[in-house]
Short mmCIF file of C-alpha atoms in Angstrom, two decimals:
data_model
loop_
_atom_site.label_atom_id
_atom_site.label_comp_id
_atom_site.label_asym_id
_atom_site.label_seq_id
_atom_site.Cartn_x
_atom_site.Cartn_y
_atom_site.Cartn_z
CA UNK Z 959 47.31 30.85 119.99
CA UNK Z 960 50.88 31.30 118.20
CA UNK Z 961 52.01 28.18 119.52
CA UNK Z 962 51.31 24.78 121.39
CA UNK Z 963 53.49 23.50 124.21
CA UNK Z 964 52.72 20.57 126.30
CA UNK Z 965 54.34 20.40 129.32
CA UNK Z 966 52.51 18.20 131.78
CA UNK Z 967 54.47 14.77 130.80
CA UNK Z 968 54.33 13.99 134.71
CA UNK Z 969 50.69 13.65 134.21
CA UNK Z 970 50.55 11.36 130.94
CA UNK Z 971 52.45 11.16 127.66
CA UNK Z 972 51.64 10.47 124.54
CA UNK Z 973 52.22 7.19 122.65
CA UNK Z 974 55.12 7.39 120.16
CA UNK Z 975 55.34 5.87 116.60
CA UNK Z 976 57.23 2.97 117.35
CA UNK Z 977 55.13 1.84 120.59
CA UNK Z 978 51.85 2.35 118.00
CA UNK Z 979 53.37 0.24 115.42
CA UNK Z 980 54.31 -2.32 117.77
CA UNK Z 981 50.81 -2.62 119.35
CA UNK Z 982 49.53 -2.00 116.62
CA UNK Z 983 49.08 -6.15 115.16
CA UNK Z 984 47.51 -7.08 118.17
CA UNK Z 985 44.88 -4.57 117.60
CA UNK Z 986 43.80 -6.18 114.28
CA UNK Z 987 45.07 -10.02 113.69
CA UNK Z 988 46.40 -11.16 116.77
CA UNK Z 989 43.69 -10.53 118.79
CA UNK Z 990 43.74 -13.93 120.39
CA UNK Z 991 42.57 -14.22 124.08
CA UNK Z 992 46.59 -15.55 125.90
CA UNK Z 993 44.40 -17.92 127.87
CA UNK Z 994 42.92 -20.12 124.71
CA UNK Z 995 45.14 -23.14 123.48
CA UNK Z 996 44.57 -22.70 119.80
CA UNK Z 997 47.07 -20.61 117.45
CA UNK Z 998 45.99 -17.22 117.92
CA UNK Z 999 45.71 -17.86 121.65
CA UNK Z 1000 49.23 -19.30 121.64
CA UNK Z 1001 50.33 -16.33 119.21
CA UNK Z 1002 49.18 -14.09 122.00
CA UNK Z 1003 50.79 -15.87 124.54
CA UNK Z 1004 53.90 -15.71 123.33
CA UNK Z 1005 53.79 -11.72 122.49
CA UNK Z 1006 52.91 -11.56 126.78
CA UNK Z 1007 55.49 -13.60 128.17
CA UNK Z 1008 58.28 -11.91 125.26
CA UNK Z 1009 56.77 -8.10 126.63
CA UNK Z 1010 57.00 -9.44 130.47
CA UNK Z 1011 60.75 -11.08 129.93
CA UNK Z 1012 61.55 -7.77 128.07
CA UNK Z 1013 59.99 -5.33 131.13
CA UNK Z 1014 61.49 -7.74 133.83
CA UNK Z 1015 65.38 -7.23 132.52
CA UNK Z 1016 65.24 -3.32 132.37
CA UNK Z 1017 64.21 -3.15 136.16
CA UNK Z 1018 66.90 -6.20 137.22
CA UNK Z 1019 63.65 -8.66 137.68
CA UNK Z 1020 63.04 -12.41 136.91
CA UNK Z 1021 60.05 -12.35 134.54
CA UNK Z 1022 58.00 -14.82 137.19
CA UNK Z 1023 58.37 -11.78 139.45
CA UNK Z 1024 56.40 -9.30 137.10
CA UNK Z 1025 52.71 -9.18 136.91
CA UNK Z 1026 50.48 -6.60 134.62
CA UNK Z 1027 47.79 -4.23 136.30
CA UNK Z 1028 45.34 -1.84 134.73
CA UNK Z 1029 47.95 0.71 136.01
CA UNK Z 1030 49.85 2.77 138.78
CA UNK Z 1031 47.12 3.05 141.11
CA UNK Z 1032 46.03 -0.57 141.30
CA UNK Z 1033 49.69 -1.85 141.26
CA UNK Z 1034 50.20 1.09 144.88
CA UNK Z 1035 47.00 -1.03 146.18
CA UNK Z 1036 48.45 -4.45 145.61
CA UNK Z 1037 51.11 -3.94 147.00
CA UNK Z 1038 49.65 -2.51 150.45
CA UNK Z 1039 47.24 -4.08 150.81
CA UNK Z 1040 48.31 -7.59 149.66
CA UNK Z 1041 51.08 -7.51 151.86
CA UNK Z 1042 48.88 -5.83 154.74
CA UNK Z 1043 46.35 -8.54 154.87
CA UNK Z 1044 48.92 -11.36 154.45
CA UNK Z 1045 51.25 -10.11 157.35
CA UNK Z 1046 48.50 -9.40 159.57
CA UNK Z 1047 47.98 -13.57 159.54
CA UNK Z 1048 51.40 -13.55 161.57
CA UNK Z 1049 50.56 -10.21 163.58
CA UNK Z 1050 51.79 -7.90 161.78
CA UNK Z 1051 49.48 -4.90 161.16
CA UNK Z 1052 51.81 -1.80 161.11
CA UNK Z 1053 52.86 0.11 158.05
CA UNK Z 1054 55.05 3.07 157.39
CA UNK Z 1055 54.91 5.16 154.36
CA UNK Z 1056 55.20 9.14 154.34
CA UNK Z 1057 53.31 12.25 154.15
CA UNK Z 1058 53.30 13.12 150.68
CA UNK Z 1059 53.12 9.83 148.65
CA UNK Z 1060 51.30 9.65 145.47
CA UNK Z 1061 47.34 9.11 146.62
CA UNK Z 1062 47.35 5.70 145.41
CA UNK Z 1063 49.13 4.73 148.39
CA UNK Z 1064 47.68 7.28 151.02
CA UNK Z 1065 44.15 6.27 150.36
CA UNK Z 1066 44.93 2.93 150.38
CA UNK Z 1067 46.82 3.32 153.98
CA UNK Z 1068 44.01 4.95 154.84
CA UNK Z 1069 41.33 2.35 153.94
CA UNK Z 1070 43.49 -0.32 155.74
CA UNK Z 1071 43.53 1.68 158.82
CA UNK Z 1072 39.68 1.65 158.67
CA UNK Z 1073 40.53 -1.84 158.71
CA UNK Z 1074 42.08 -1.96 161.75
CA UNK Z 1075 45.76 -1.46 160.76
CA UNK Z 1076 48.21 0.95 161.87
CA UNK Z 1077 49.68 3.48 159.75
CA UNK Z 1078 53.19 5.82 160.91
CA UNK Z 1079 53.45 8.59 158.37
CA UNK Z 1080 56.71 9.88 157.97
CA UNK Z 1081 57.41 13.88 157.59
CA UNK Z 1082 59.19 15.07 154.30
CA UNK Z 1083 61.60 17.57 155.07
CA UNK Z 1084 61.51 21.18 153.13
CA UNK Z 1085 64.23 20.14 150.06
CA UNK Z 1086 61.27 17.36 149.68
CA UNK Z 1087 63.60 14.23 150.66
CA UNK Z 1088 63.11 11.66 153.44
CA UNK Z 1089 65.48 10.38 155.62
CA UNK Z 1090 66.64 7.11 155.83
CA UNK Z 1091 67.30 7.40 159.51
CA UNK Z 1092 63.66 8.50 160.02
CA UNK Z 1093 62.54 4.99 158.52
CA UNK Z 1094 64.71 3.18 160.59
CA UNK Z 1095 63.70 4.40 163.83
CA UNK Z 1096 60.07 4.09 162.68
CA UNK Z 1097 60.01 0.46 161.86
CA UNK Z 1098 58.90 -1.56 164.93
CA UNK Z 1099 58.21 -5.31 165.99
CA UNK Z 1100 54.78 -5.48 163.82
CA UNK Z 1101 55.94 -3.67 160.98
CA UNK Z 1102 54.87 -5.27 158.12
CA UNK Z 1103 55.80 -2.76 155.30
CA UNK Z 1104 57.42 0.37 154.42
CA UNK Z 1105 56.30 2.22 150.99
CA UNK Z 1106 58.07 5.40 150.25
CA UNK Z 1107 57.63 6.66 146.64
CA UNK Z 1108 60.62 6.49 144.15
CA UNK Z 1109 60.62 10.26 142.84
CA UNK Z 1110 57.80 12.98 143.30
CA UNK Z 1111 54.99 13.18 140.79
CA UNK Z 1112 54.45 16.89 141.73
CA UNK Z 1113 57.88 18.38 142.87
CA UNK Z 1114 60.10 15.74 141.38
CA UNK Z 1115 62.18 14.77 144.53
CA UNK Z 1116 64.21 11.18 144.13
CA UNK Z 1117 64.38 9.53 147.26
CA UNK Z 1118 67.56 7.67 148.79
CA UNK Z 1119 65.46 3.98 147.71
CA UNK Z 1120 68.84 2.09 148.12
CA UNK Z 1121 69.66 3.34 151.54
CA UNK Z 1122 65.92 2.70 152.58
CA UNK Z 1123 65.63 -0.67 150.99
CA UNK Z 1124 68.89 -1.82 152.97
CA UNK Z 1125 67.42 -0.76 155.91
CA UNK Z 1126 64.39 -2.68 155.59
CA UNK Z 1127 65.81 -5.58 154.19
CA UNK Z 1128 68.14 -6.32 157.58
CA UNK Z 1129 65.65 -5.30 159.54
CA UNK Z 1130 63.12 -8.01 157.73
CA UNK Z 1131 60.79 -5.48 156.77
CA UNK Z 1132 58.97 -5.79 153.00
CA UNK Z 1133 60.08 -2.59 151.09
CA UNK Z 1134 57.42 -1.46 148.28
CA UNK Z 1135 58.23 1.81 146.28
CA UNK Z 1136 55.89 3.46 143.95
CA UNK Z 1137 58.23 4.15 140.72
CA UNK Z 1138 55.74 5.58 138.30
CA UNK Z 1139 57.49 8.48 137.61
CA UNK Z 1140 60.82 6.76 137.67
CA UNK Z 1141 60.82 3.66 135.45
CA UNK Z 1142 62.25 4.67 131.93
CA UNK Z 1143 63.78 7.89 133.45
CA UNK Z 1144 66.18 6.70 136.45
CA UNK Z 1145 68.10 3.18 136.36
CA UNK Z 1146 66.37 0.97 138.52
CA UNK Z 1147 67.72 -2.36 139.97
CA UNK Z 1148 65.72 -3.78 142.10
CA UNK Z 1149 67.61 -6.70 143.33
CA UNK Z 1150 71.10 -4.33 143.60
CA UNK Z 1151 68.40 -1.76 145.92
CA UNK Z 1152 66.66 -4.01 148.07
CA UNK Z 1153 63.34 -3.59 146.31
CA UNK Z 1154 60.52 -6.28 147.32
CA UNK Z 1155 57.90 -4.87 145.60
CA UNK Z 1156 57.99 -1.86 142.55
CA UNK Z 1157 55.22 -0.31 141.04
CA UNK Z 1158 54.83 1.20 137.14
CA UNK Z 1159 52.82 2.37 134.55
CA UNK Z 1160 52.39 2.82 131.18
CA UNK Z 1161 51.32 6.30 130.21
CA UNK Z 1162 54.23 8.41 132.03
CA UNK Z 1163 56.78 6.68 129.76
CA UNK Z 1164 54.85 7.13 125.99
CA UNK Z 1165 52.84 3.74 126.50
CA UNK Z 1166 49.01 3.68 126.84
CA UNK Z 1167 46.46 4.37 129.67
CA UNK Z 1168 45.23 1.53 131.14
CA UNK Z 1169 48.44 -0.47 131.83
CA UNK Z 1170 50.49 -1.13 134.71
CA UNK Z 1171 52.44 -3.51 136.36
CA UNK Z 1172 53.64 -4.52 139.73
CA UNK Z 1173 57.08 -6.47 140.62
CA UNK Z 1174 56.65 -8.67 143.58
CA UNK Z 1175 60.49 -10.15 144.67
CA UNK Z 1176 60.20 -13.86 145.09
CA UNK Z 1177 59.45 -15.95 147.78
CA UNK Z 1178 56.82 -12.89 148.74
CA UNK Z 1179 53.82 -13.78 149.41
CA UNK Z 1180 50.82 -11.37 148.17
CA UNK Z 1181 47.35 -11.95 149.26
CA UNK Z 1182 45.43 -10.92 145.30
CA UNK Z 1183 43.49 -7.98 145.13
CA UNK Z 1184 41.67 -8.94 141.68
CA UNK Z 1185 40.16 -12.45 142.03
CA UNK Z 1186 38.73 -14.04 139.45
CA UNK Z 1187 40.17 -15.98 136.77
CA UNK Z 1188 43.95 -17.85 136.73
CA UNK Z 1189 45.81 -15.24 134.77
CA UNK Z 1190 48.89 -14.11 135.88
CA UNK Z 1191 49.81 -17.03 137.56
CA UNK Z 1192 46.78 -16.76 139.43
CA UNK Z 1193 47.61 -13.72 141.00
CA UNK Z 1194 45.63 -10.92 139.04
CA UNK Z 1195 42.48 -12.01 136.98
CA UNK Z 1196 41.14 -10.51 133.80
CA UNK Z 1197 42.37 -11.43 130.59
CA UNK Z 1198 45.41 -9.07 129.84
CA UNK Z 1199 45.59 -6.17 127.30
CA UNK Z 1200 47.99 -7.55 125.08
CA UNK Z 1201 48.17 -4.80 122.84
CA UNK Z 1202 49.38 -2.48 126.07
CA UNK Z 1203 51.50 -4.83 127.53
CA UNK Z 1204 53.41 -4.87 124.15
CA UNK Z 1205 53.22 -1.27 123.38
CA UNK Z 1206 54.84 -0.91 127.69
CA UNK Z 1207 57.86 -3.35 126.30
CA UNK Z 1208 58.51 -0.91 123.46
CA UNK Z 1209 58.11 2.51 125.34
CA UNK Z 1210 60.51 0.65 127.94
CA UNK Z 1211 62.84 -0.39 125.77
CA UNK Z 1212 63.01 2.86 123.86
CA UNK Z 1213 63.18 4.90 126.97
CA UNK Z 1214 66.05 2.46 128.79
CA UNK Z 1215 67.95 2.59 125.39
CA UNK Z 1216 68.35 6.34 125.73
CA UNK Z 1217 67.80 6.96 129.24
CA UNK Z 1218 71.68 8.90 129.56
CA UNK Z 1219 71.37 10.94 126.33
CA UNK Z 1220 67.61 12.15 127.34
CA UNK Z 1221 68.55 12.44 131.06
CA UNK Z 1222 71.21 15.00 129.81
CA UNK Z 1223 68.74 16.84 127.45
CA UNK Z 1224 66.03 17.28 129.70
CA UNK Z 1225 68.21 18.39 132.91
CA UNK Z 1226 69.77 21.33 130.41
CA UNK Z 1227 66.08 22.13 129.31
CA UNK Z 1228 64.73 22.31 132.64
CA UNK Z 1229 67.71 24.09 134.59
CA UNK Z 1230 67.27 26.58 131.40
CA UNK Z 1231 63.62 26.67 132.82
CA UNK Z 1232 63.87 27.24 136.49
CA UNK Z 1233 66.68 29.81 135.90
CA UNK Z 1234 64.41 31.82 133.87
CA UNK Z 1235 61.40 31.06 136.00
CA UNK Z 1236 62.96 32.43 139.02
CA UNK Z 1237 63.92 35.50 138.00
CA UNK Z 1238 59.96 36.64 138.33
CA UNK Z 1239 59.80 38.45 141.51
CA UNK Z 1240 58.14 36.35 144.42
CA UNK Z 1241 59.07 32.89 142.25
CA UNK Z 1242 60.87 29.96 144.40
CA UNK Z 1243 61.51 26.17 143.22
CA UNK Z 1244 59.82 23.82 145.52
CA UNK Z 1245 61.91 20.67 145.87
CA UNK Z 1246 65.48 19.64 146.01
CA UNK Z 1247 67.63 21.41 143.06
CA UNK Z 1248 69.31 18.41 142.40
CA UNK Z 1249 67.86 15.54 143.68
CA UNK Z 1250 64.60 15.64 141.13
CA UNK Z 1251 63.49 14.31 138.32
CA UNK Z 1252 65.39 15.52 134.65
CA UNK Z 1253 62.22 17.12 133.10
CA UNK Z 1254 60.26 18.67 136.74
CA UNK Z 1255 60.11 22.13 137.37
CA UNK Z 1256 58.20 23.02 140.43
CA UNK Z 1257 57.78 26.23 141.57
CA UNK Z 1258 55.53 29.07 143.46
CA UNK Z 1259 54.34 32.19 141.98
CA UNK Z 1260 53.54 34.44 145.22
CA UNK Z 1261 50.21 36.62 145.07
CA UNK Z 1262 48.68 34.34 141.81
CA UNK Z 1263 45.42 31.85 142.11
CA UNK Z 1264 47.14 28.41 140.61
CA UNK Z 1265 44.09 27.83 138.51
CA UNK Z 1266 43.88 31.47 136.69
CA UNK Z 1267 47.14 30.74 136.04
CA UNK Z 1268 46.62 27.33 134.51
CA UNK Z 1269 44.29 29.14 131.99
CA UNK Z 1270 45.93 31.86 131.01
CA UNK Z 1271 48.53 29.88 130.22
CA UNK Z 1272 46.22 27.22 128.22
CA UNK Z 1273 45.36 30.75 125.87
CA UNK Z 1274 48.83 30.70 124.97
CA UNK Z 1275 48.80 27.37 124.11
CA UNK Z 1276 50.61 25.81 127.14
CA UNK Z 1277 49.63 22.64 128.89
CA UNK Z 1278 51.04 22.73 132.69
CA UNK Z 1279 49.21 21.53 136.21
CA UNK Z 1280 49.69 22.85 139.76
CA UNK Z 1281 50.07 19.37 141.07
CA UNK Z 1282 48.93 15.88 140.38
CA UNK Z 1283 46.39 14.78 137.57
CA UNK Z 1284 44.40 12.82 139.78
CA UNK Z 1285 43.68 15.70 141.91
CA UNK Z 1286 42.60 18.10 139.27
CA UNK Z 1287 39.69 20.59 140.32
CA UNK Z 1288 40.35 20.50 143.72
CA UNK Z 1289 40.41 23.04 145.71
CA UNK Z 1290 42.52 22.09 148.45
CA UNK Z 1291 46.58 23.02 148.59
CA UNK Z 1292 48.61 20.22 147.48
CA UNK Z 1293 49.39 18.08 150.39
CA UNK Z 1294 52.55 17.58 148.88
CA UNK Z 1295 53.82 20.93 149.26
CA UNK Z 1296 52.36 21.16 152.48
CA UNK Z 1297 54.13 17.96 153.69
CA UNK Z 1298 57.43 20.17 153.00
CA UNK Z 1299 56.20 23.64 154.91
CA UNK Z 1300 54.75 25.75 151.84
CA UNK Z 1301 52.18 27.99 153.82
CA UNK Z 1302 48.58 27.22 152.54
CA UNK Z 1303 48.05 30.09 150.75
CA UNK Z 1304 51.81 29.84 148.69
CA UNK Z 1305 50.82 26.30 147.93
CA UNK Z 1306 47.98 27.36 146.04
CA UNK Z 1307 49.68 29.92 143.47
CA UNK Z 1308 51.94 26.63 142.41
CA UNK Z 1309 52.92 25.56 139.42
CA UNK Z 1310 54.06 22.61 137.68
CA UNK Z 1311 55.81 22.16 134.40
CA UNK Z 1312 56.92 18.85 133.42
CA UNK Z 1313 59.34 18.25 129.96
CA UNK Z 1314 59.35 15.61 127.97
CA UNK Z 1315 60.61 14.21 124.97
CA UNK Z 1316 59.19 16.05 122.79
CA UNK Z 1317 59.93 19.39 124.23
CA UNK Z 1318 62.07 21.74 123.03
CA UNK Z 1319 64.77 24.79 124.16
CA UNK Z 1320 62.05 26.48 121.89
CA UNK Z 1321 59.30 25.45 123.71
CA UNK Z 1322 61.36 26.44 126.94
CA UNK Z 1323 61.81 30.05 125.74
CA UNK Z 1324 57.97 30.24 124.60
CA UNK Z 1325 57.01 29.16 128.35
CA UNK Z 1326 60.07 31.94 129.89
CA UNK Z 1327 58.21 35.05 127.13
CA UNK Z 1328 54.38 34.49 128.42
CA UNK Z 1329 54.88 33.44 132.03
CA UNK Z 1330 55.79 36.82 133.46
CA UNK Z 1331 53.05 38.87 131.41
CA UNK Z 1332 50.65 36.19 132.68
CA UNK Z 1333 52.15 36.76 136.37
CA UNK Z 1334 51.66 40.33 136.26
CA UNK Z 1335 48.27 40.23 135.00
CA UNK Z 1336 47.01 37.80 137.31
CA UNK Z 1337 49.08 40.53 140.30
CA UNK Z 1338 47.56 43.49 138.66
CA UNK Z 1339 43.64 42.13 138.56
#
């Protein structure tokens, strides 16, 4: 292996310096459960509510509208649902999301349709965006909620969220988007884009595993998916990870601070990428060449199994996916580039690179020297 390049930062990150140094005291000394009323209780307290104030402002939130999950994929079932099983109270048991969300929020549809509810999933169209006119014309009399993810995990696509939450919000419908891979890269407002409920996490954004959080607009009411004990106002029990929650403020902070100067970094990087990347023979970019996330690079290698790839591309020291983390070792297409017409077969020779921070142009022109050897080998077998 001559050299190491990770670039699968859409699947996790890892923590920085400054986030570790910041957790890093509530690790040792102030270890102090946030619910106890003596010092180090009230020490830890006071870290919490400084990390949720902190979170709130970079998305445009109160900090009574933010509460902290064990991540993404509980924050996506929350939100659905919470808002599912309070609505239905007053009738309303439809939901609209679309075809290739995240599977936090299609197994969750799913499991409420077992419950009874009804579920319209809207088509993605091939440049990977949804239509805002689509959404409108779906929403009907029992709509309860419509949850359309904020940008792609797998091919990077950022949806129209303002146009969709305006829609929703005059026609009294409860917008949730999941944001994961958009908090920390994309300015979010979510008062200025008629966002009622938002969903993050940690570990995309150089944070830890293991922490999320979900903003709930006020005046919504959320029936709680974790009961238990009264933390988070009551709304989410288990005594919170102040360590995470602390070490989330930082990578937030860090990531807001810089968002423009990284944006521009990582958009030269990966154009630099796909240009190169396409000029393999049978190569095409799956997703919108614009509309998409700075560091994604999404693409199709015709006539190649997607997982032979992936490891003869870990040989040479690159870390890459053909999709989503969360379905790694299956053996099923994406759905994701099915939901935007990529034949079976194509899906499966896909490939996903993802840059972050830490990447390099050098690390770019490592990837752009091995890929086509490994393309032709895998052809040629």
């Amino acid at each position: 292996m001559s050299r190491f390049v990770y670039a699968d930062n859409a699947a996790t990150t890892p923590i920085t310096e400054p986030v570790l140094r910041a957790m890093m005291p509530y690790l040792t000394e102030c270890y102090g459960n946030p619910s106890s009323m003596y010092s180090k209780g009230r020490e830890a307290k006071r870290a919490l509510e400084l990390a949720r104030e902190s979170i709130a402002e970079w998305i445009g939130a109160r900090p009574g509208e933010l509460y902290f999950t064990a991540g993404g994929s509980e924050s996506d079932n929350w939100a659905l649902k919470g808002i599912a099983r309070e609505l239905a109270l007053q009738g309303k048991k439809h939901l609209i999301t679309t075809c290739f969300e995240h599977h936090a929020v299609l197994h969750a549809a799913q499991a409420l349709e077992r419950e009874g509810f009804s579920v319209t999933y809207l088509p993605v169209h091939e440049n990977g965006l949804v239509r805002p006119e689509e959404v409108a014309n779906a929403i009907r009399e029992d709509t309860a909620l419509v949850s359309v993810m904020y940008a792609n995990n797998e091919i990077g696509t950022i949806q129209p969220i303002a146009e969709i939450g305006a829609i929703c919000r005059e026609r009294g419908v409860i917008f949730h988007t999941d944001a994961v891979q958009a908090v920390g890269t994309l300015p979010i407002d979510v008062a200025e884009q008629n966002i009622d409920l938002l969903s993050l996490s940690g570990h995309k954004l150089h944070a830890p595993k293991g922490i999320g959080a979900l903003y709930v607009r006020r005046g919504i009411t959320i029936q709680n998916l974790v009961d238990g004990g009264a933390q988070e106002r009551g709304r989410r029990a288990g005594t919170e990870n102040i360590a995470a929650i602390v070490g989330l403020a930082a990578a937030l902070r860090d990531a807001c601070s810089t968002m423009k100067e990284r944006a521009e970094r990582l958009c030269a990087l990966r154009d630099r990428l796909i240009e190169g990347a396409l000029q393999i023979p049978g190569s095409s970019l799956n997703g919108d060449a614009q509309h998409r996330l700075p560091g994604n690079v999404n693409l199709c290698l015709e006539g190649v199994d997607g997982e032979a790839m992936l490891l003869l591309l870990d040989r040479q020291g690159i870390c890459a996916s053909s999709g989503s983390a969360c379905t790694a070792g299956s053996l099923e297409a994406s759905h994701v580039l099915l939901a935007i017409g990529i034949p079976p077969e194509l899906a499966k020779s896909s490939l996903r690179l993802t840059l972050g921070d830490q990447n390099t142009e050098e690390d770019v022109e490592y990837i752009l020297s091995v890929l086509p050897a490994v393309i032709e080998r895998l052809r040629t077998s």
